[in-house]
Short mmCIF file of C-alpha atoms and ligand atoms in Angstrom, two decimals:
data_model
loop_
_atom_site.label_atom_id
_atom_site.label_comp_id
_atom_site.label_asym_id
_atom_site.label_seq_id
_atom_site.Cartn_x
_atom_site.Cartn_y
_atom_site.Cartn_z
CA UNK A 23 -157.11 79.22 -27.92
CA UNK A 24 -156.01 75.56 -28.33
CA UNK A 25 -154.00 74.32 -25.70
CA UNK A 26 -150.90 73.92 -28.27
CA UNK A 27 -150.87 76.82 -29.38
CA UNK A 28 -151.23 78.32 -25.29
CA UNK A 29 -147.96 76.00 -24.58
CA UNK A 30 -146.32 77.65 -27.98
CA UNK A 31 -146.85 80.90 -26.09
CA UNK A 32 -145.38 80.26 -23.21
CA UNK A 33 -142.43 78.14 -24.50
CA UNK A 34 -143.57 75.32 -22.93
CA UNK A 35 -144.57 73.52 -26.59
CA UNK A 36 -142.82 69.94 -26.66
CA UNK A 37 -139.42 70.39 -28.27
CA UNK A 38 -138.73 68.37 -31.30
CA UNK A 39 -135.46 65.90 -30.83
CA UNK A 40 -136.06 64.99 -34.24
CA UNK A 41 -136.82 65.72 -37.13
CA UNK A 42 -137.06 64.53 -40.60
CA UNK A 43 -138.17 66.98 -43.43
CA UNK A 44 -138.81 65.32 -46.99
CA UNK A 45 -135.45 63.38 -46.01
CA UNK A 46 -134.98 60.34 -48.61
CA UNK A 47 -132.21 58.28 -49.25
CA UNK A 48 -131.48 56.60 -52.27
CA UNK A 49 -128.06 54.29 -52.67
CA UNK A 50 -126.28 54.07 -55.80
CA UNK A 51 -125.65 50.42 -55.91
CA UNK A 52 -123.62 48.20 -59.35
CA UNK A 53 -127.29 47.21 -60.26
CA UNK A 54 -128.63 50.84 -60.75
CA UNK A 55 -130.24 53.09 -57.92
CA UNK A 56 -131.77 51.75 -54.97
CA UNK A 57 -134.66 53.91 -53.57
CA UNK A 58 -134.01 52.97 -49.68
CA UNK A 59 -136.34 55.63 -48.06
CA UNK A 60 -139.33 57.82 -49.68
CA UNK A 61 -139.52 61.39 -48.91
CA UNK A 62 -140.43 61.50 -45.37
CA UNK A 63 -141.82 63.60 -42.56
CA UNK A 64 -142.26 63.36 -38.73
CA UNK A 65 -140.89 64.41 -35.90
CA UNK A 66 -140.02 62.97 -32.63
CA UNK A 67 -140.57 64.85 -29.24
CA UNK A 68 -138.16 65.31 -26.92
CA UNK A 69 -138.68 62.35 -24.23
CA UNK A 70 -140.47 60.41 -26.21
CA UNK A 71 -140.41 56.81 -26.78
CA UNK A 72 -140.64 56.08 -30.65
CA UNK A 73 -140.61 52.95 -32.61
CA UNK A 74 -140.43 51.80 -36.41
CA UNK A 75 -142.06 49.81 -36.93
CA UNK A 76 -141.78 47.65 -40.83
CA UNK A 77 -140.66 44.16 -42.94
CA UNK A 78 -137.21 43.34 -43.00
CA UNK A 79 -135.63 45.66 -45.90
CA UNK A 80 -137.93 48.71 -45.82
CA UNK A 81 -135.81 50.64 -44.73
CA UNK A 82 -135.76 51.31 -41.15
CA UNK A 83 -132.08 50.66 -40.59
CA UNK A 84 -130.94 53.29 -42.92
CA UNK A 85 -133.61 56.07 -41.50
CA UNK A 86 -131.92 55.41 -37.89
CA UNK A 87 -128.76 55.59 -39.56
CA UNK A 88 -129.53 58.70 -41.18
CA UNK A 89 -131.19 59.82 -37.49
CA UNK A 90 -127.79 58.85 -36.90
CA UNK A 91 -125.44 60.92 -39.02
CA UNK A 92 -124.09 57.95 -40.20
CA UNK A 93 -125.98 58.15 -43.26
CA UNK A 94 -125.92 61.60 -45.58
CA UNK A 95 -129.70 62.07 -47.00
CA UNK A 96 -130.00 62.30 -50.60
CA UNK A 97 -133.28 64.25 -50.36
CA UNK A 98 -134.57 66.88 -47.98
CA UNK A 99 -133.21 67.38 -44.25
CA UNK A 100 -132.45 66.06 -40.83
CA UNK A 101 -132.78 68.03 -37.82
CA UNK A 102 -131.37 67.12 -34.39
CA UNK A 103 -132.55 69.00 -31.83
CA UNK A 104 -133.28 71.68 -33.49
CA UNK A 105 -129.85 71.34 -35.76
CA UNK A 106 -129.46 70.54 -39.47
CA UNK A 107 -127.13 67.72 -39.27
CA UNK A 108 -125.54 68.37 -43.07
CA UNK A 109 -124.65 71.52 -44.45
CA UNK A 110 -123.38 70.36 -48.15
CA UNK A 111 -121.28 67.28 -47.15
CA UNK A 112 -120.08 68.20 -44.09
CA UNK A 113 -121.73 66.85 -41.05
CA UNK A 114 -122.63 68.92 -37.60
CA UNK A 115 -120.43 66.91 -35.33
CA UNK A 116 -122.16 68.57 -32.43
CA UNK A 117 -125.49 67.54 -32.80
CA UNK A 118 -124.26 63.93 -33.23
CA UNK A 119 -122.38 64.24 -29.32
CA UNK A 120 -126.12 64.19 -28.47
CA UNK A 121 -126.80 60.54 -29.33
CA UNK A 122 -125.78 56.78 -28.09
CA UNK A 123 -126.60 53.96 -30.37
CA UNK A 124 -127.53 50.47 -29.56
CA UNK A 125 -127.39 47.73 -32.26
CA UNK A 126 -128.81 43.82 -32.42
CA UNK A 127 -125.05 43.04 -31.75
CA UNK A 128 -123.65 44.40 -28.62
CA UNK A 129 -120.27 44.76 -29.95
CA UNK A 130 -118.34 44.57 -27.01
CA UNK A 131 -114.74 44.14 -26.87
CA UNK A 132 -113.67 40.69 -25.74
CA UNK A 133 -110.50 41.08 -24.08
CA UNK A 134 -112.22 44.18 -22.19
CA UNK A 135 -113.87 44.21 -18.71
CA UNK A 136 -117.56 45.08 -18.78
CA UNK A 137 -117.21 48.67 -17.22
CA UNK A 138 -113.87 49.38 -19.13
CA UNK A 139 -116.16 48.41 -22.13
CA UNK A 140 -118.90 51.16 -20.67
CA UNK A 141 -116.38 53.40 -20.06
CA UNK A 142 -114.60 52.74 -23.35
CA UNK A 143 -116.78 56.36 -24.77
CA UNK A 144 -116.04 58.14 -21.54
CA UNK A 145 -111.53 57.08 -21.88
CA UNK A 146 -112.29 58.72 -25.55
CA UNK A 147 -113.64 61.56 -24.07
CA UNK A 148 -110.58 62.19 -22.30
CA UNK A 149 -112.30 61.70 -18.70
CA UNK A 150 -110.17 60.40 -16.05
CA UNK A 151 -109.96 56.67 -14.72
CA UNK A 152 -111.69 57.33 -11.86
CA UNK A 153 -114.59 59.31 -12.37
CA UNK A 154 -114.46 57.09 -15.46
CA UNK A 155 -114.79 53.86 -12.81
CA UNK A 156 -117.78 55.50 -11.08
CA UNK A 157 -119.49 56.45 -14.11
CA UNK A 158 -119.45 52.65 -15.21
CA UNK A 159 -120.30 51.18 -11.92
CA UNK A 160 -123.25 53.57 -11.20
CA UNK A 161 -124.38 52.64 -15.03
CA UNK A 162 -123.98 48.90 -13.51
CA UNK A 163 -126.43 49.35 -11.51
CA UNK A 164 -128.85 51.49 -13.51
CA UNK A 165 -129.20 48.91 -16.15
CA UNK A 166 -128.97 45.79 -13.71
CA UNK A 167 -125.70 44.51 -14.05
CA UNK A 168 -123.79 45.70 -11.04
CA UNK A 169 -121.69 43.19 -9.58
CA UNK A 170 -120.46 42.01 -13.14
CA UNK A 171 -117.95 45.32 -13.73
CA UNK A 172 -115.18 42.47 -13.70
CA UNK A 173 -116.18 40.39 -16.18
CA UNK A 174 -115.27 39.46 -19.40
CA UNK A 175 -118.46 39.77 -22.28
CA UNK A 176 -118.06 35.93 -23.05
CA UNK A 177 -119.12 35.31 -19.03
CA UNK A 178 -122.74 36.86 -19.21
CA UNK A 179 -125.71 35.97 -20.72
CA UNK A 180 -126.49 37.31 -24.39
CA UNK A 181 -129.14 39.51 -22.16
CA UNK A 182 -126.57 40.70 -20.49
CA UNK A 183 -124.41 42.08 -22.87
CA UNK A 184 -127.03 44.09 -24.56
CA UNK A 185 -127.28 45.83 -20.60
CA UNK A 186 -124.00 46.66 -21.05
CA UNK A 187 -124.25 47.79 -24.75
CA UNK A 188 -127.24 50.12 -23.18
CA UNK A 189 -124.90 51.36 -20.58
CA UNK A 190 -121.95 52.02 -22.92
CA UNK A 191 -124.82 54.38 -25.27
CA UNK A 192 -125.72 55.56 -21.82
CA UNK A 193 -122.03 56.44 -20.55
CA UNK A 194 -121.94 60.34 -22.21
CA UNK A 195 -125.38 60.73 -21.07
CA UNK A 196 -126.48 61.80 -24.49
CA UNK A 197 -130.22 62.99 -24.59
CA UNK A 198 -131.01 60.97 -27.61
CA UNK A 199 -130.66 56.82 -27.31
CA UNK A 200 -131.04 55.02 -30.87
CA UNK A 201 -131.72 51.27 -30.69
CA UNK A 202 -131.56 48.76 -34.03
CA UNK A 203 -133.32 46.00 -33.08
CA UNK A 204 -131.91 45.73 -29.50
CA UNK A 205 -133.14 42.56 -28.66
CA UNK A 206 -133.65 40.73 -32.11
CA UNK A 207 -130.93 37.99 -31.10
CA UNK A 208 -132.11 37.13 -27.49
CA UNK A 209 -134.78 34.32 -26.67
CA UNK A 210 -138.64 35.48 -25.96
CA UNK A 211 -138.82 35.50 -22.32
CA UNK A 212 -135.25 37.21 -22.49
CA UNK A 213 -136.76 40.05 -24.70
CA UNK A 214 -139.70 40.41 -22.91
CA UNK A 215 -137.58 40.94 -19.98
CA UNK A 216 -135.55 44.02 -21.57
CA UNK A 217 -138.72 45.56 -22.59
CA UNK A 218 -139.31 45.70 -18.82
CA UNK A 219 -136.25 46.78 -18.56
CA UNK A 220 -135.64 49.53 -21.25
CA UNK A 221 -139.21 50.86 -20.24
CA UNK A 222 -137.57 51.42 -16.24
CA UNK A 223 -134.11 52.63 -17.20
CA UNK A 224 -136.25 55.31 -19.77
CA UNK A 225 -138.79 56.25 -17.19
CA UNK A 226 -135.27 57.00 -14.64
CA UNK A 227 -132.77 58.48 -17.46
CA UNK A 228 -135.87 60.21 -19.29
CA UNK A 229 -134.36 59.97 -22.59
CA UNK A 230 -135.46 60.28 -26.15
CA UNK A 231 -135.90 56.78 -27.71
CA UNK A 232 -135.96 56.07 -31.50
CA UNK A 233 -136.36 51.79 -31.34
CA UNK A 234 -136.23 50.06 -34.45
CA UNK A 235 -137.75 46.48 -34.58
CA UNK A 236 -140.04 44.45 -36.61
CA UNK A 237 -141.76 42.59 -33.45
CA UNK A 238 -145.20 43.82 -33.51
CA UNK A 239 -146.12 43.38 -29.70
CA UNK A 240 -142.55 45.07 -28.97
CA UNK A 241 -143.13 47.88 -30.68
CA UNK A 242 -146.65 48.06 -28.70
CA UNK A 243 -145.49 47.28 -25.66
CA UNK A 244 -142.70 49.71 -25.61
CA UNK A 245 -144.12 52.45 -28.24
CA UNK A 246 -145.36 56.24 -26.91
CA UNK A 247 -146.23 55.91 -30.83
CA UNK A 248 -145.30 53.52 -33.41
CA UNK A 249 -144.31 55.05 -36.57
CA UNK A 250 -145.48 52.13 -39.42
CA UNK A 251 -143.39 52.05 -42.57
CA UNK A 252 -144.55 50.49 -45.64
CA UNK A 253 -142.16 47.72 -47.70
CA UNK A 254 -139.29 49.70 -49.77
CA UNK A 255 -139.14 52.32 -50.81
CA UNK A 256 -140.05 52.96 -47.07
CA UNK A 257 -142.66 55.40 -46.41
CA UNK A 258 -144.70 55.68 -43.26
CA UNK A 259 -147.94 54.06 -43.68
CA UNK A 260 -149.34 54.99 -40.41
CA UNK A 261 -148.59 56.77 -37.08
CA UNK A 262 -150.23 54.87 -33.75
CA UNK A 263 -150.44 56.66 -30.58
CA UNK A 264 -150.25 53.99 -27.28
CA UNK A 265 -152.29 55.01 -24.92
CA UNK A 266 -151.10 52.99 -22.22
CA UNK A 267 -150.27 53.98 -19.01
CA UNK A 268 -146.92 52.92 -17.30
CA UNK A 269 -144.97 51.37 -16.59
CA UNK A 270 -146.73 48.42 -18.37
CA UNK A 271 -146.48 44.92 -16.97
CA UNK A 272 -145.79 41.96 -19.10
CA UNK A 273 -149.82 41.06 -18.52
CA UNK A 274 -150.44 43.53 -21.23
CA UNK A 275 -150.15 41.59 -23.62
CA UNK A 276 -152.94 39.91 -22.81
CA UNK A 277 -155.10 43.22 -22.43
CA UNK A 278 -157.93 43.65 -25.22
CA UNK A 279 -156.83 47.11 -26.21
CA UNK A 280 -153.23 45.95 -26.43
CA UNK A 281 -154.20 42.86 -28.83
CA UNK A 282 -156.96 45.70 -30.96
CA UNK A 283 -153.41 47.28 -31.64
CA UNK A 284 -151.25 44.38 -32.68
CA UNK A 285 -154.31 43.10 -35.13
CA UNK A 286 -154.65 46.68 -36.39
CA UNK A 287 -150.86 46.79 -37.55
CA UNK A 288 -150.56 43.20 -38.22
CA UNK A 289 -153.06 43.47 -40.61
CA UNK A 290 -151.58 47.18 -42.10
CA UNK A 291 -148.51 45.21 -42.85
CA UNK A 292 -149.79 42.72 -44.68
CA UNK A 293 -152.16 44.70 -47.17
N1 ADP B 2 -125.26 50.66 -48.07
C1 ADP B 2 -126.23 50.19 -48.87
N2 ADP B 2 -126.02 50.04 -50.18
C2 ADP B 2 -126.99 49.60 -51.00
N3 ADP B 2 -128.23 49.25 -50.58
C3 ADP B 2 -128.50 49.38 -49.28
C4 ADP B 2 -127.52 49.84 -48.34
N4 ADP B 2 -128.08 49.84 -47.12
C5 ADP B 2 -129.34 49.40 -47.29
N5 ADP B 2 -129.59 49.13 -48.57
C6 ADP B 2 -130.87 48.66 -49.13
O1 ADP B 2 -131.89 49.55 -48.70
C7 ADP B 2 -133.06 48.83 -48.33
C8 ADP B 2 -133.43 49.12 -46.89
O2 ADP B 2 -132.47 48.52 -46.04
P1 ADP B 2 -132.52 48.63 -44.46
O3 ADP B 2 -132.60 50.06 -44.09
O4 ADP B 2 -131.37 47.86 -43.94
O5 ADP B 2 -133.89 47.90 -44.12
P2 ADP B 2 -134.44 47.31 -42.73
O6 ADP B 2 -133.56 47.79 -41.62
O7 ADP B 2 -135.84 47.83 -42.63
O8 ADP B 2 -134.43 45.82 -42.86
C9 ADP B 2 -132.76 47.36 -48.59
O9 ADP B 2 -133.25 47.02 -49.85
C10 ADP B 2 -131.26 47.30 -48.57
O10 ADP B 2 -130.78 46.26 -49.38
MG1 MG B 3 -132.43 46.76 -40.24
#
């Protein structure tokens, strides 16, 4: 017997996070129907570091956002762990408390302190000021900001503010972290920086990751497998596994096997 089907057995089989099942989205727009997302199907396993991977406009946004909740699928189903989000129109609330989202833009409230901005989720929640303190100075720390709780967003670095936009996602501890393109707005070294970064705070919080971006190395460099979409409608072209061991150094990028990858996708994307 395969070793799958052993772990099925014994309930030890990888739980799915994630799933998409023949879920498509199509937008009704003034110029006619817009056919955002294909019919598509994969899963993601719970713990698992995941990244789309596609040009600008195929649709990656809106499959996050339907990963999300925030988007209702006009075709087929989504599945958070282990829950159908929709039923009809109406959306499983509960299976969304399970997720923190991370966009390009960190969002933060201006006239907010960074942890009262982390702990903005937490004073929704109805936890007290506190714990609510502790929570956002411990989350400081975790994401390598501590020292900064008392500052306002406009006094750190654009870097910096997408720490504490990771924090903030992080606050609820949801089991799920969704990231749009994280790091599109910061500088090279910046970015190559929070991949080291993401990578540690993942290997300590051992979230599930669903990372959007349409930086080839990134998605290599931070990618347990790289889920390739093709140009609108989206539809995945290709799934990659990484083999890589971590945590992975910056010097991969210079690694043989790591560049094999990139040329491999590069050249997907542009047949
Ligand atoms: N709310 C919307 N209404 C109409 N069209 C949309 C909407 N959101 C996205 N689209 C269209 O769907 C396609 C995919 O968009 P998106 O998911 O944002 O792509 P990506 O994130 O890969 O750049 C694009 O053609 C975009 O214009
Ligand atoms: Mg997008």
């Amino acid at each position: 017997m395969s070793q799958a089907a052993l772990s099925a057995l014994d309930g030890t089989a990888p739980v799915n996070a994630i799933a998409l099942r023949d879920a498509a989205k199509q937008f009704n727009t003034v110029e006619g129907p817009i056919q955002a997302l294909a019919p598509t199907n994969f899963a993601v396993r719970e713990g698992e570091f995941a990244v789309l991977l596609g040009p600008s406009g195929c649709g990656k946004t809106t499959m996050l956002r339907m990963i999300a909740g925030l988007e209702e699928p006009t075709g087929g189903l989504v599945e958070v762990g282990g829950r159908n989000l929709w039923s009809g129109h109406t959306r499983d609330n509960q299976a969304l408390a399970n997720m923190g989202m991370v966009f390009q833009d960190p969002n933060l409230f201006p006239w907010l302190w960074i942890e009262d901005n982390i702990a903005l989720p937490l004073k929704l929640r109805g936890m007290g000021k506190q714990e609510r303190h502790e929570r956002a100075r411990e989350l400081c720390r975790l994401v390598g900001i501590a020292g900064f709780e008392k500052r306002y967003p406009r006094e750190l670095s654009g870097g910096m503010r997408q720490r504490a936009a990771i924090a903030r996602a992080l606050s609820y501890d949801p089991a799920i972290l969704l990231m749009d393109e994280p790091f599109g707005a910061l500088d090279a070294i910046t970015r190559d920086a929070m991949n080291i970064e993401l990578q540690r705070i993942w290997l300590e919080t051992h979230k599930t990751v669903v990372l959007v971006t349409h930086s080839i190395p990134e998605a290599v460099f931070l990618a347990d497998r790289v889920i390739l979409l093709s140009a609108r409608p989206g539809r995945i072209q290709e799934i990659v596994d990484v083999p890589f061991a971590r945590p992975r150094q910056v010097d991969l990028h210079g690694d043989i096997e790591f560049q094999t990858i990139v040329h491999h996708l590069r050249s997907r994307l542009q047949h």
